[in-house]
Amino acid sequence: MSVDPKALSIVHYPAEVLRQKAKEVPDVTADVRRVAERMIELMFEAEGIGLAAPQVGLPWRMFVAHVPENEDRSLGADPLEATGEPMVCINPRLSQPERDLVPLDEGCLSLPEIVGEVRRPSRITMTALGMDGREFTVRAAGLLARCWQHENDHLDGVLIIDRMTPPSRLRNRNALKALEQRAVFH
Ligand code: NI
């Protein structure tokens, strides 16, 4: 699986890769690390807070996330809500979701023009491999917890349009159709 990281770019719905179940990364090789670095670059360029490998056309279980410390002050100064540095999560597994679901508007770099309300647990635990190939377990709250869940959904082919509340789905119906049309006439 040799990939040229420079050739990677963000793919948009309805690209097929966004609907696939991604495969585990068998080994954290130099190739995988280069792809992760390129994904961080693309995430920053697009001013996103997370990006999953299927969004750059690779059906791998890997995502990057970066929620800077002051982004989420409205939800409180909980250190679990932020990442100091961009983080790389390979073969992530989420567990121990908080029972209460919190609604918030979400967008996605693969769904331009689409924003809708998604209800998610406010806290979650993640076990994943880092860039050094070592396993780590961390807990997050607020926007960071939401970001991990959104990115982890991408690894199972799940998008925000599947999770939106019915009023949001209705509101985004035309924008979604426009994206589908655009793909047909490309
Ligand atoms: Ni997304």
GROMACS .gro file of C-alpha atoms and ligand atoms in nm:
model
  187
    1MET     CA    1   0.000   0.000   0.000
    2SER     CA    2   0.243   0.260  -0.120
    3VAL     CA    3   0.082   0.604  -0.124
    4ASP     CA    4   0.217   0.941  -0.233
    5PRO     CA    5   0.106   1.168   0.054
    6LYS     CA    6   0.144   1.480  -0.163
    7ALA     CA    7  -0.117   1.344  -0.405
    8LEU     CA    8  -0.380   1.317  -0.130
    9SER     CA    9  -0.667   1.563  -0.116
   10ILE     CA   10  -1.003   1.583   0.059
   11VAL     CA   11  -1.279   1.393  -0.119
   12HIS     CA   12  -1.643   1.499  -0.107
   13TYR     CA   13  -1.972   1.316  -0.071
   14PRO     CA   14  -2.093   1.105  -0.251
   15ALA     CA   15  -1.748   0.948  -0.308
   16GLU     CA   16  -1.779   0.575  -0.252
   17VAL     CA   17  -1.483   0.553  -0.013
   18LEU     CA   18  -1.682   0.761   0.240
   19ARG     CA   19  -1.936   0.479   0.267
   20GLN     CA   20  -1.690   0.191   0.308
   21LYS     CA   21  -1.598   0.025   0.634
   22ALA     CA   22  -1.228   0.107   0.669
   23LYS     CA   23  -0.968  -0.162   0.745
   24GLU     CA   24  -0.734  -0.178   1.042
   25VAL     CA   25  -0.385  -0.043   0.983
   26PRO     CA   26  -0.168  -0.356   1.015
   27ASP     CA   27   0.152  -0.175   1.110
   28VAL     CA   28   0.247   0.187   1.185
   29THR     CA   29   0.506   0.217   0.909
   30ALA     CA   30   0.688   0.524   0.777
   31ASP     CA   31   0.427   0.536   0.497
   32VAL     CA   32   0.144   0.550   0.751
   33ARG     CA   33   0.321   0.828   0.943
   34ARG     CA   34   0.371   1.030   0.625
   35VAL     CA   35   0.004   0.995   0.538
   36ALA     CA   36  -0.090   1.109   0.893
   37GLU     CA   37   0.134   1.415   0.859
   38ARG     CA   38  -0.024   1.502   0.525
   39MET     CA   39  -0.370   1.461   0.680
   40ILE     CA   40  -0.278   1.709   0.954
   41GLU     CA   41  -0.164   1.952   0.683
   42LEU     CA   42  -0.490   1.911   0.490
   43MET     CA   43  -0.695   1.951   0.809
   44PHE     CA   44  -0.520   2.281   0.886
   45GLU     CA   45  -0.555   2.408   0.528
   46ALA     CA   46  -0.928   2.336   0.540
   47GLU     CA   47  -0.956   2.484   0.893
   48GLY     CA   48  -1.115   2.167   1.027
   49ILE     CA   49  -1.076   2.013   1.373
   50GLY     CA   50  -1.058   1.654   1.249
   51LEU     CA   51  -0.998   1.448   0.937
   52ALA     CA   52  -1.035   1.073   0.882
   53ALA     CA   53  -0.835   0.866   0.631
   54PRO     CA   54  -1.142   0.778   0.416
   55GLN     CA   55  -1.180   1.155   0.361
   56VAL     CA   56  -0.851   1.153   0.172
   57GLY     CA   57  -0.954   0.843  -0.024
   58LEU     CA   58  -0.786   0.582   0.199
   59PRO     CA   59  -1.008   0.318   0.364
   60TRP     CA   60  -0.778   0.296   0.669
   61ARG     CA   61  -0.883   0.311   1.036
   62MET     CA   62  -0.701   0.630   1.120
   63PHE     CA   63  -0.789   0.991   1.191
   64VAL     CA   64  -0.627   1.316   1.303
   65ALA     CA   65  -0.783   1.569   1.539
   66HIS     CA   66  -0.697   1.911   1.672
   67VAL     CA   67  -0.923   2.109   1.902
   68PRO     CA   68  -0.716   2.406   2.021
   69GLU     CA   69  -0.754   2.507   2.384
   70ASN     CA   70  -0.960   2.822   2.347
   71GLU     CA   71  -1.195   2.694   2.077
   72ASP     CA   72  -1.456   2.566   2.318
   73ARG     CA   73  -1.464   2.812   2.607
   74SER     CA   74  -1.840   2.833   2.586
   75LEU     CA   75  -1.856   2.481   2.726
   76GLY     CA   76  -1.613   2.552   3.011
   77ALA     CA   77  -1.242   2.527   3.071
   78ASP     CA   78  -1.232   2.146   3.106
   79PRO     CA   79  -0.884   2.023   2.998
   80LEU     CA   80  -1.052   1.714   2.850
   81GLU     CA   81  -1.206   1.936   2.584
   82ALA     CA   82  -0.883   2.029   2.405
   83THR     CA   83  -0.570   1.887   2.241
   84GLY     CA   84  -0.247   2.085   2.281
   85GLU     CA   85  -0.096   1.936   1.966
   86PRO     CA   86  -0.273   1.772   1.673
   87MET     CA   87  -0.326   1.407   1.760
   88VAL     CA   88  -0.304   1.099   1.538
   89CYS     CA   89  -0.532   0.805   1.624
   90ILE     CA   90  -0.472   0.473   1.450
   91ASN     CA   91  -0.713   0.176   1.488
   92PRO     CA   92  -0.916   0.370   1.747
   93ARG     CA   93  -1.178   0.207   1.968
   94LEU     CA   94  -1.431   0.417   2.158
   95SER     CA   95  -1.581   0.308   2.488
   96GLN     CA   96  -1.761   0.427   2.800
   97PRO     CA   97  -1.981   0.692   2.639
   98GLU     CA   98  -2.163   0.921   2.881
   99ARG     CA   99  -2.533   0.834   2.886
  100ASP     CA  100  -2.663   1.187   2.826
  101LEU     CA  101  -2.680   1.299   2.464
  102VAL     CA  102  -2.595   1.660   2.380
  103PRO     CA  103  -2.715   1.829   2.058
  104LEU     CA  104  -2.479   2.051   1.859
  105ASP     CA  105  -2.449   2.169   1.498
  106GLU     CA  106  -2.183   1.975   1.307
  107GLY     CA  107  -2.025   2.018   0.968
  108CYS     CA  108  -1.789   1.791   0.775
  109LEU     CA  109  -1.504   1.869   0.533
  110SER     CA  110  -1.647   1.606   0.296
  111LEU     CA  111  -1.995   1.764   0.301
  112PRO     CA  112  -1.947   2.131   0.205
  113GLU     CA  113  -2.249   2.357   0.275
  114ILE     CA  114  -2.406   2.099   0.508
  115VAL     CA  115  -2.453   2.181   0.877
  116GLY     CA  116  -2.693   1.999   1.104
  117GLU     CA  117  -2.769   1.909   1.461
  118VAL     CA  118  -2.626   1.579   1.585
  119ARG     CA  119  -2.688   1.436   1.933
  120ARG     CA  120  -2.388   1.262   2.087
  121PRO     CA  121  -2.260   1.155   2.430
  122SER     CA  122  -2.068   1.443   2.591
  123ARG     CA  123  -1.782   1.223   2.717
  124ILE     CA  124  -1.606   0.924   2.567
  125THR     CA  125  -1.292   0.712   2.616
  126MET     CA  126  -1.065   0.615   2.327
  127THR     CA  127  -0.792   0.353   2.295
  128ALA     CA  128  -0.576   0.387   1.984
  129LEU     CA  129  -0.222   0.360   1.849
  130GLY     CA  130  -0.013   0.674   1.815
  131MET     CA  131   0.252   0.766   1.559
  132ASP     CA  132   0.506   0.561   1.757
  133GLY     CA  133   0.288   0.252   1.720
  134ARG     CA  134   0.216   0.246   2.094
  135GLU     CA  135  -0.131   0.207   2.239
  136PHE     CA  136  -0.275   0.490   2.449
  137THR     CA  137  -0.607   0.541   2.626
  138VAL     CA  138  -0.754   0.889   2.675
  139ARG     CA  139  -1.084   1.040   2.777
  140ALA     CA  140  -1.241   1.351   2.625
  141ALA     CA  141  -1.534   1.582   2.684
  142GLY     CA  142  -1.715   1.852   2.492
  143LEU     CA  143  -1.604   1.939   2.141
  144LEU     CA  144  -1.307   1.699   2.146
  145ALA     CA  145  -1.530   1.404   2.246
  146ARG     CA  146  -1.766   1.501   1.966
  147CYS     CA  147  -1.479   1.528   1.718
  148TRP     CA  148  -1.352   1.176   1.799
  149GLN     CA  149  -1.700   1.032   1.757
  150HIS     CA  150  -1.752   1.213   1.426
  151GLU     CA  151  -1.413   1.095   1.291
  152ASN     CA  152  -1.463   0.742   1.421
  153ASP     CA  153  -1.798   0.732   1.239
  154HIS     CA  154  -1.609   0.800   0.913
  155LEU     CA  155  -1.415   0.475   0.967
  156ASP     CA  156  -1.747   0.286   0.957
  157GLY     CA  157  -1.881   0.474   0.654
  158VAL     CA  158  -2.119   0.679   0.869
  159LEU     CA  159  -2.173   1.050   0.794
  160ILE     CA  160  -2.348   1.334   0.979
  161ILE     CA  161  -2.635   1.314   0.729
  162ASP     CA  162  -2.713   0.971   0.881
  163ARG     CA  163  -2.714   1.106   1.236
  164MET     CA  164  -2.883   1.446   1.201
  165THR     CA  165  -3.207   1.524   1.378
  166PRO     CA  166  -3.506   1.510   1.139
  167PRO     CA  167  -3.550   1.892   1.117
  168SER     CA  168  -3.180   1.931   1.024
  169ARG     CA  169  -3.211   1.655   0.765
  170LEU     CA  170  -3.504   1.837   0.609
  171ARG     CA  171  -3.321   2.171   0.613
  172ASN     CA  172  -3.017   2.021   0.434
  173ARG     CA  173  -3.213   1.823   0.176
  174ASN     CA  174  -3.149   2.060  -0.116
  175ALA     CA  175  -2.781   2.117  -0.035
  176LEU     CA  176  -2.733   1.740  -0.025
  177LYS     CA  177  -2.908   1.694  -0.359
  178ALA     CA  178  -2.685   1.964  -0.508
  179LEU     CA  179  -2.374   1.771  -0.394
  180GLU     CA  180  -2.508   1.453  -0.553
  181GLN     CA  181  -2.586   1.637  -0.877
  182ARG     CA  182  -2.245   1.800  -0.887
  183ALA     CA  183  -2.085   1.455  -0.873
  184VAL     CA  184  -2.303   1.324  -1.157
  185PHE     CA  185  -2.212   1.607  -1.394
  186HIS     CA  186  -1.840   1.616  -1.317
  187NI      NI  187  -1.642   1.459   0.869
   0.00000   0.00000   0.00000
